[in-house]
Amino acid sequence: MTVCFATAPSSAQTSQPDPEALAREAMQKLVEKQAREAELKAIEQRLAGNADARASLEKEIASIRADRAALNKALLDTTARTQAGEERLGALEKRLALLQSSETAIRRSLEGRRGLIAEVLAALQRIGRRPPPAVLVRPEDILEAVRASMLLGAVVPDLRQEIEILATDLAELVRLRDGIGVEKSRIGEEMEQLAGERQRLASLIEARRGREASAAKDVEAQRALGSELAGQARSMRDFVEKIEKEISVANKAAEAARQAIEQETREQRERMTALAFRDPARLAPKIAFADAKGLLSLPVAGSRLRGFGAPDGAGGTIRGISLETRPNALVSAPSDGWVVYAGPFRSFGQLLILNAGGGYYILLAGMQRIDVALNQFVLAGEPVATMGETSEAAATTVGVGTGQPVLYIEFRKDGVSIDPTPWWTKSQGEKVRG
């Protein structure tokens, strides 16, 4: 329920700073601070990404260096195997050359004894064609046989020895030639493979070296970018801190100006309200009810039993306040308003509802007698009802059942109960709060 009072114009002194302007300035600085904080967050995110990228690049460089070390070791092993193969090939070639020299010497020796060998071979051939004669033969045949036997006896042992040595040397020579050929073929294949492997390793090392150099450049670039971002972040943090200080100063100044204006406005409102309430001829509220906070007097002298929002003992809450009064206490209107209901209501005794304007209504219940009529305009402080000797039946709900008269007061706005405490004057509000 709503009671309206006529508003009284108030103006701050021109010397007072404008709290709205200060508040707008603080809001602008706050918006700027939020924008700078967003930029700072973006920079910090880029800085974190920069650190991750730099760490990844450094890890990649370490991996590349480890790979390069392994490749270098493989290349060294390959070179060692190649050189060992070349040494084996050189030793085989020297041995082959030595055997070839021996072969040449043997051949030269055989060439020197070619005539003797020819004679021996011829004698052997003749012997093969014509066997030695019997004992009883012609003398010339015996002489020829003796001569052949002597010749063979002198030559054949040496010849056999030479032939055996030559055969042995020739067999060894053939064997060595075959082995050297196989070794040469194998070493050639191995050297070809090693050469290809060396070329592949060299290309891979070159590629790794290039990647390492590129990664190192990227790391330097990321490090430089990180330093730049860190500097920007520091500068942005300093700027944000500066704006925060300015916002704090502006807010304090705006709050001080607002409090000064509110104090002056409150004093003017109280003066205007006092003047408005002193006009007994008014036929409508001179101050809006919403602007009357802290200016209304309690409708009756008494002490609080229950406050707004307190448990009602039935699982709900009290939607107003309850005041314990003296018997036959006089009840006055808390504010200007029109009487929209006056009469008994269920077990609450007499109920009075005032329309305070602006959607506000004031309910007073628990009286024994109402002294105003329906649609009557009543003034703030005007007597409107009288309490009884004891509490009405509603006291069991809104009071505590002490037997003393209980006045129930409820403020409503657009059909919803609201806390009336802010509307009472300070001393009375403290009294109501207990």
Coordinates of C-alpha atoms in Angstrom, one line a residue:
M1 CA 0.0 0.0 0.0
T2 CA 1.3 3.4 -0.8
V3 CA 1.1 6.9 0.7
C4 CA 2.3 9.8 -1.4
F5 CA 3.7 13.0 -0.2
A6 CA 4.3 16.1 -2.4
T7 CA 8.0 16.3 -3.4
A8 CA 9.9 19.3 -2.4
P9 CA 12.6 20.5 -4.8
S10 CA 16.1 20.5 -3.5
S11 CA 19.3 21.6 -5.1
A12 CA 22.9 21.2 -4.1
Q13 CA 25.1 24.2 -3.6
T14 CA 26.9 25.2 -6.8
S15 CA 30.2 24.9 -4.9
Q16 CA 29.5 21.2 -4.2
P17 CA 31.1 18.8 -6.7
D18 CA 28.7 16.9 -9.0
P19 CA 28.6 13.3 -7.7
E20 CA 27.0 12.2 -11.0
A21 CA 29.9 13.7 -13.0
L22 CA 32.4 12.1 -10.6
A23 CA 30.6 8.8 -10.9
R24 CA 30.6 9.0 -14.7
E25 CA 34.3 9.7 -14.6
A26 CA 34.8 6.8 -12.3
M27 CA 32.7 4.6 -14.6
Q28 CA 34.7 5.7 -17.7
K29 CA 37.9 4.9 -15.9
L30 CA 36.5 1.6 -14.9
V31 CA 35.6 0.8 -18.5
E32 CA 39.0 1.8 -19.6
K33 CA 40.5 -0.3 -16.8
Q34 CA 38.5 -3.3 -17.9
A35 CA 39.7 -2.8 -21.5
R36 CA 43.3 -2.5 -20.3
E37 CA 42.8 -5.6 -18.2
A38 CA 41.5 -7.5 -21.2
E39 CA 44.6 -6.3 -23.2
L40 CA 46.8 -7.4 -20.3
K41 CA 45.1 -10.8 -20.2
A42 CA 45.7 -11.2 -24.0
I43 CA 49.3 -10.2 -23.6
E44 CA 49.7 -12.6 -20.7
Q45 CA 48.1 -15.4 -22.8
R46 CA 50.5 -14.5 -25.7
L47 CA 53.4 -14.5 -23.2
A48 CA 52.4 -18.0 -21.9
G49 CA 52.1 -19.2 -25.5
N50 CA 55.5 -17.7 -26.3
A51 CA 57.1 -19.5 -23.3
D52 CA 55.5 -22.8 -24.4
A53 CA 56.7 -22.3 -28.0
R54 CA 60.2 -21.4 -26.8
A55 CA 60.3 -24.4 -24.6
S56 CA 59.2 -26.6 -27.4
L57 CA 61.8 -25.2 -29.8
E58 CA 64.5 -25.6 -27.2
K59 CA 63.4 -29.2 -26.7
E60 CA 63.5 -29.7 -30.4
I61 CA 67.0 -28.2 -30.6
A62 CA 68.2 -30.6 -27.9
S63 CA 66.6 -33.5 -29.8
I64 CA 68.3 -32.4 -33.0
R65 CA 71.7 -32.1 -31.2
A66 CA 71.2 -35.6 -29.8
D67 CA 70.3 -36.9 -33.2
R68 CA 73.3 -35.1 -34.8
A69 CA 75.6 -36.7 -32.1
A70 CA 74.2 -40.1 -32.9
L71 CA 74.6 -39.5 -36.7
N72 CA 78.1 -38.3 -36.2
K73 CA 78.9 -41.4 -34.2
A74 CA 77.4 -43.6 -37.0
L75 CA 79.4 -41.6 -39.6
L76 CA 82.6 -42.2 -37.6
D77 CA 81.8 -45.9 -37.3
T78 CA 81.2 -46.0 -41.0
T79 CA 84.5 -44.3 -41.7
A80 CA 86.3 -46.7 -39.4
R81 CA 84.8 -49.7 -41.1
T82 CA 85.7 -48.3 -44.5
Q83 CA 89.3 -47.6 -43.5
A84 CA 89.5 -51.1 -42.0
G85 CA 88.2 -52.6 -45.2
E86 CA 90.7 -50.5 -47.2
E87 CA 93.5 -51.8 -45.0
R88 CA 92.4 -55.4 -45.5
L89 CA 92.3 -54.8 -49.2
G90 CA 95.7 -53.3 -49.2
A91 CA 97.2 -56.2 -47.3
L92 CA 95.6 -58.7 -49.7
E93 CA 96.9 -56.7 -52.6
K94 CA 100.4 -56.8 -51.1
R95 CA 100.2 -60.5 -50.6
L96 CA 98.9 -61.0 -54.1
A97 CA 101.8 -59.0 -55.4
L98 CA 104.3 -61.1 -53.4
L99 CA 102.7 -64.3 -54.7
Q100 CA 102.7 -63.0 -58.2
S101 CA 106.5 -62.2 -57.8
S102 CA 107.0 -65.8 -56.6
E103 CA 105.0 -67.1 -59.5
T104 CA 107.2 -65.1 -61.9
A105 CA 110.3 -66.4 -60.3
I106 CA 109.1 -70.0 -60.5
R107 CA 108.1 -69.5 -64.1
R108 CA 111.5 -68.0 -64.8
S109 CA 113.2 -71.0 -63.2
L110 CA 111.1 -73.4 -65.2
E111 CA 111.9 -71.5 -68.3
G112 CA 115.6 -71.8 -67.6
R113 CA 115.3 -75.6 -67.3
R114 CA 112.9 -75.9 -70.2
G115 CA 115.6 -77.8 -72.3
L116 CA 116.3 -80.4 -69.6
I117 CA 112.6 -80.8 -69.0
A118 CA 112.1 -81.3 -72.6
E119 CA 114.7 -84.0 -72.8
V120 CA 113.2 -85.7 -69.8
L121 CA 109.8 -85.5 -71.2
A122 CA 111.0 -86.8 -74.6
A123 CA 112.8 -89.7 -72.8
L124 CA 109.7 -90.4 -70.9
Q125 CA 107.8 -90.4 -74.1
R126 CA 110.1 -92.7 -75.8
I127 CA 110.1 -95.0 -72.8
G128 CA 106.4 -95.0 -73.0
R129 CA 106.4 -95.9 -76.7
R130 CA 109.3 -98.4 -76.3
P131 CA 109.7 -100.1 -73.0
P132 CA 113.3 -100.9 -71.8
P133 CA 114.7 -104.0 -73.6
A134 CA 115.2 -107.3 -71.9
V135 CA 118.6 -108.4 -70.6
L136 CA 119.3 -110.4 -73.7
V137 CA 119.4 -107.7 -76.2
R138 CA 121.8 -106.0 -78.5
P139 CA 124.5 -104.0 -76.8
E140 CA 123.5 -100.8 -78.3
D141 CA 120.0 -101.1 -76.8
I142 CA 121.4 -101.8 -73.4
L143 CA 123.6 -98.7 -73.7
E144 CA 120.7 -96.5 -74.7
A145 CA 118.6 -97.8 -71.8
V146 CA 121.4 -97.1 -69.4
R147 CA 121.9 -93.6 -70.6
A148 CA 118.1 -92.9 -70.3
S149 CA 118.1 -94.4 -66.8
M150 CA 121.1 -92.3 -65.7
L151 CA 119.4 -89.2 -67.2
L152 CA 116.2 -89.9 -65.5
G153 CA 117.9 -90.7 -62.2
A154 CA 119.7 -87.4 -62.2
V155 CA 116.9 -85.2 -63.3
V156 CA 113.6 -86.7 -62.1
P157 CA 114.1 -86.1 -58.4
D158 CA 115.0 -82.4 -58.8
L159 CA 112.2 -82.1 -61.4
R160 CA 109.7 -83.8 -59.1
Q161 CA 110.7 -81.4 -56.3
E162 CA 110.4 -78.4 -58.5
I163 CA 107.1 -79.6 -59.9
E164 CA 105.7 -80.2 -56.4
I165 CA 106.8 -76.8 -55.2
L166 CA 105.4 -75.2 -58.4
A167 CA 102.2 -77.1 -58.0
T168 CA 101.9 -76.0 -54.4
D169 CA 102.7 -72.4 -55.3
L170 CA 100.3 -72.4 -58.2
A171 CA 97.5 -73.9 -56.1
E172 CA 98.1 -71.3 -53.4
L173 CA 98.3 -68.6 -56.1
V174 CA 95.0 -69.7 -57.6
R175 CA 93.4 -69.9 -54.1
L176 CA 94.7 -66.5 -53.2
R177 CA 93.5 -65.1 -56.5
D178 CA 90.0 -66.4 -56.0
G179 CA 90.0 -65.2 -52.4
I180 CA 91.3 -61.8 -53.4
G181 CA 88.7 -61.6 -56.1
V182 CA 85.9 -62.4 -53.6
E183 CA 87.3 -60.0 -51.0
K184 CA 87.7 -57.3 -53.6
S185 CA 84.1 -57.8 -54.7
R186 CA 82.8 -57.8 -51.1
I187 CA 84.9 -54.8 -50.1
G188 CA 83.8 -53.0 -53.2
E189 CA 80.2 -53.6 -52.3
E190 CA 80.8 -52.6 -48.8
M191 CA 82.6 -49.5 -49.8
E192 CA 79.8 -48.6 -52.2
Q193 CA 77.2 -49.1 -49.4
L194 CA 79.4 -47.1 -47.0
A195 CA 79.7 -44.4 -49.5
G196 CA 76.0 -44.2 -50.0
E197 CA 75.5 -44.3 -46.2
R198 CA 78.0 -41.6 -45.7
Q199 CA 76.3 -39.4 -48.3
R200 CA 72.9 -40.1 -46.7
L201 CA 74.2 -39.3 -43.2
A202 CA 76.0 -36.2 -44.5
S203 CA 72.7 -35.0 -46.1
L204 CA 70.8 -35.8 -43.0
I205 CA 73.3 -34.0 -40.8
E206 CA 73.2 -31.0 -43.1
A207 CA 69.4 -30.9 -42.9
R208 CA 69.5 -31.3 -39.1
R209 CA 72.1 -28.6 -38.9
G210 CA 69.9 -26.3 -41.0
R211 CA 66.9 -27.1 -38.9
E212 CA 68.9 -26.5 -35.7
A213 CA 70.0 -23.1 -37.0
S214 CA 66.4 -22.3 -37.9
A215 CA 65.1 -23.4 -34.6
A216 CA 67.8 -21.4 -32.8
K217 CA 66.7 -18.3 -34.8
D218 CA 63.1 -19.1 -33.8
V219 CA 64.1 -19.4 -30.2
E220 CA 65.9 -16.0 -30.3
A221 CA 62.8 -14.5 -32.0
Q222 CA 60.5 -16.0 -29.4
R223 CA 62.8 -14.8 -26.6
A224 CA 62.8 -11.3 -28.1
L225 CA 59.1 -11.4 -28.4
G226 CA 58.8 -12.7 -24.9
S227 CA 60.9 -9.8 -23.6
E228 CA 58.7 -7.4 -25.6
L229 CA 55.5 -8.9 -24.3
A230 CA 56.8 -8.9 -20.7
G231 CA 57.6 -5.3 -21.0
Q232 CA 54.2 -4.6 -22.4
A233 CA 52.6 -6.6 -19.6
R234 CA 54.6 -4.6 -17.0
S235 CA 53.6 -1.4 -18.6
M236 CA 50.0 -2.5 -18.8
R237 CA 49.9 -3.6 -15.2
D238 CA 51.4 -0.3 -14.1
F239 CA 48.7 1.5 -16.1
V240 CA 45.9 -0.7 -14.7
E241 CA 47.1 0.0 -11.2
K242 CA 47.2 3.7 -11.9
I243 CA 43.7 3.6 -13.3
E244 CA 42.5 1.6 -10.2
K245 CA 44.0 4.3 -7.9
E246 CA 42.2 7.0 -10.0
I247 CA 39.0 5.0 -9.9
S248 CA 39.3 4.7 -6.1
V249 CA 39.9 8.4 -5.8
A250 CA 37.0 9.3 -8.1
N251 CA 34.7 6.9 -6.3
K252 CA 35.6 8.3 -2.9
A253 CA 35.1 11.8 -4.2
A254 CA 31.8 10.9 -5.8
E255 CA 30.7 9.1 -2.6
A256 CA 31.7 12.1 -0.5
A257 CA 29.9 14.5 -2.8
R258 CA 26.8 12.2 -2.9
Q259 CA 26.8 12.0 0.9
A260 CA 27.1 15.8 1.2
I261 CA 24.3 16.3 -1.3
E262 CA 22.2 13.6 0.4
Q263 CA 22.8 15.2 3.7
E264 CA 21.8 18.6 2.4
T265 CA 18.8 17.0 0.5
R266 CA 17.8 15.2 3.6
E267 CA 17.9 18.3 5.7
Q268 CA 15.9 20.2 3.0
R269 CA 13.4 17.4 2.8
E270 CA 13.0 17.3 6.5
R271 CA 12.5 21.1 6.5
M272 CA 10.0 20.8 3.6
T273 CA 8.3 17.9 5.2
A274 CA 7.9 19.8 8.4
L275 CA 6.5 22.7 6.4
A276 CA 4.3 20.3 4.4
F277 CA 3.0 18.6 7.5
R278 CA 2.4 22.0 9.1
D279 CA -0.1 22.9 6.3
P280 CA -3.4 21.8 7.8
A281 CA -5.3 22.9 4.7
R282 CA -3.6 20.5 2.3
L283 CA -6.0 18.1 0.4
A284 CA -3.3 15.9 -1.1
P285 CA 0.2 14.7 -0.1
K286 CA 2.9 17.3 -0.7
I287 CA 5.7 14.8 -0.7
A288 CA 5.8 11.4 -2.5
F289 CA 5.7 8.5 -0.1
A290 CA 8.8 6.9 -1.7
D291 CA 10.7 10.1 -0.8
A292 CA 9.5 10.1 2.8
K293 CA 11.9 7.5 4.0
G294 CA 13.3 8.4 7.4
L295 CA 10.7 11.1 8.0
L296 CA 7.6 9.3 9.3
S297 CA 6.6 9.0 12.9
L298 CA 5.2 5.8 14.5
P299 CA 1.4 5.9 14.6
V300 CA 1.4 5.0 18.3
A301 CA 3.7 5.0 21.3
G302 CA 4.8 1.5 22.1
S303 CA 7.5 -1.2 22.0
R304 CA 8.1 -3.7 19.3
L305 CA 6.9 -7.3 19.8
R306 CA 7.8 -8.7 16.4
G307 CA 9.5 -7.2 13.4
F308 CA 9.2 -7.6 9.7
G309 CA 10.2 -11.1 8.4
A310 CA 10.1 -12.7 11.9
P311 CA 8.5 -16.2 12.2
D312 CA 4.8 -16.1 12.8
G313 CA 4.7 -19.4 14.6
A314 CA 2.7 -21.1 11.9
G315 CA 5.5 -21.8 9.4
G316 CA 5.4 -18.4 7.8
T317 CA 6.8 -14.9 8.5
I318 CA 5.4 -11.7 9.8
R319 CA 4.8 -9.2 6.9
G320 CA 4.7 -6.1 9.1
I321 CA 5.6 -5.0 12.6
S322 CA 3.7 -5.4 15.9
L323 CA 3.8 -2.7 18.6
E324 CA 2.6 -3.3 22.2
T325 CA 0.7 -0.1 23.3
R326 CA -1.0 1.3 26.4
P327 CA -4.7 0.6 26.9
N328 CA -6.9 3.1 25.0
A329 CA -3.8 4.6 23.2
L330 CA -4.4 7.1 20.5
V331 CA -3.5 5.9 16.9
S332 CA -2.5 8.6 14.4
A333 CA -2.0 8.4 10.6
P334 CA 1.7 7.7 9.8
S335 CA 1.5 9.8 6.6
D336 CA -0.9 11.6 4.4
G337 CA -3.4 9.3 2.6
W338 CA -7.0 8.5 1.6
V339 CA -9.0 6.0 3.7
V340 CA -9.9 3.1 1.4
Y341 CA -11.1 0.7 4.1
A342 CA -12.3 1.3 7.7
G343 CA -14.0 -1.4 9.7
P344 CA -13.7 -4.8 11.2
F345 CA -11.8 -7.5 9.4
R346 CA -11.9 -11.2 10.5
S347 CA -10.2 -11.6 13.9
F348 CA -7.9 -8.6 13.5
G349 CA -10.3 -6.2 15.2
Q350 CA -10.7 -2.8 13.4
L351 CA -8.7 -2.5 10.2
L352 CA -7.7 0.8 8.6
I353 CA -6.2 0.9 5.1
L354 CA -4.7 4.2 3.8
N355 CA -3.8 4.8 0.2
A356 CA -0.5 6.8 0.4
G357 CA -0.3 7.2 -3.4
G358 CA 2.2 5.8 -5.9
G359 CA 1.1 2.2 -5.3
Y360 CA 1.8 2.4 -1.6
Y361 CA -0.7 1.3 1.1
I362 CA -0.6 1.4 4.9
L363 CA -2.5 -1.2 6.9
L364 CA -3.3 -0.6 10.6
A365 CA -5.0 -3.4 12.5
G366 CA -5.8 -4.3 16.2
M367 CA -7.7 -1.0 17.1
Q368 CA -11.0 -1.0 19.0
R369 CA -12.4 2.0 17.4
I370 CA -11.9 3.9 14.1
D371 CA -12.6 7.6 14.0
V372 CA -12.3 8.4 10.2
A373 CA -14.7 7.6 7.3
L374 CA -14.2 5.9 3.9
N375 CA -12.6 8.1 1.2
Q376 CA -11.6 10.7 3.8
F377 CA -8.2 12.3 3.3
V378 CA -6.2 12.2 6.5
L379 CA -3.1 14.1 7.4
A380 CA 0.1 12.7 8.8
G381 CA -0.2 12.7 12.6
E382 CA -4.0 13.1 12.5
P383 CA -5.8 10.8 15.0
V384 CA -7.6 8.0 13.2
A385 CA -8.3 5.3 15.8
T386 CA -8.1 4.2 19.4
M387 CA -6.7 1.1 20.9
G388 CA -8.8 -1.1 23.3
E389 CA -8.2 -2.1 26.9
T390 CA -6.7 -5.5 25.9
S391 CA -5.4 -7.1 22.7
E392 CA -7.7 -8.1 20.0
A393 CA -7.9 -11.7 18.8
A394 CA -5.2 -10.8 16.1
A395 CA -2.7 -10.4 18.9
T396 CA -2.3 -14.1 19.0
T397 CA -1.0 -14.0 15.5
V398 CA 0.9 -10.6 15.2
G399 CA 1.8 -10.2 18.9
V400 CA 2.8 -12.5 21.7
G401 CA -0.4 -12.8 23.7
T402 CA 0.6 -10.6 26.7
G403 CA -2.9 -9.2 27.0
Q404 CA -1.8 -5.7 26.3
P405 CA -3.2 -4.0 23.2
V406 CA -1.2 -4.7 20.0
L407 CA -1.1 -2.5 16.9
Y408 CA -0.2 -4.3 13.7
I409 CA 1.4 -2.1 10.9
E410 CA 2.0 -3.3 7.4
F411 CA 3.3 -1.4 4.3
R412 CA 2.5 -2.7 0.9
K413 CA 3.8 -1.7 -2.6
D414 CA 1.9 -2.9 -5.6
G415 CA 0.3 -5.7 -3.6
V416 CA 3.6 -6.9 -2.0
S417 CA 4.5 -6.5 1.6
I418 CA 7.6 -4.4 2.2
D419 CA 9.7 -3.6 5.3
P420 CA 8.5 -0.3 6.8
T421 CA 11.6 0.2 8.9
P422 CA 13.3 2.6 6.4
W423 CA 10.4 5.0 6.6
W424 CA 10.5 5.7 10.3
T425 CA 12.6 8.5 11.7
K426 CA 15.9 7.4 13.0
S427 CA 15.1 7.4 16.7
Q428 CA 11.8 5.7 16.2
G429 CA 13.4 3.2 13.7
E430 CA 15.9 2.3 16.3
K431 CA 13.1 1.9 18.8
V432 CA 11.2 -0.3 16.5
R433 CA 14.3 -2.4 15.7
G434 CA 14.6 -3.0 19.5

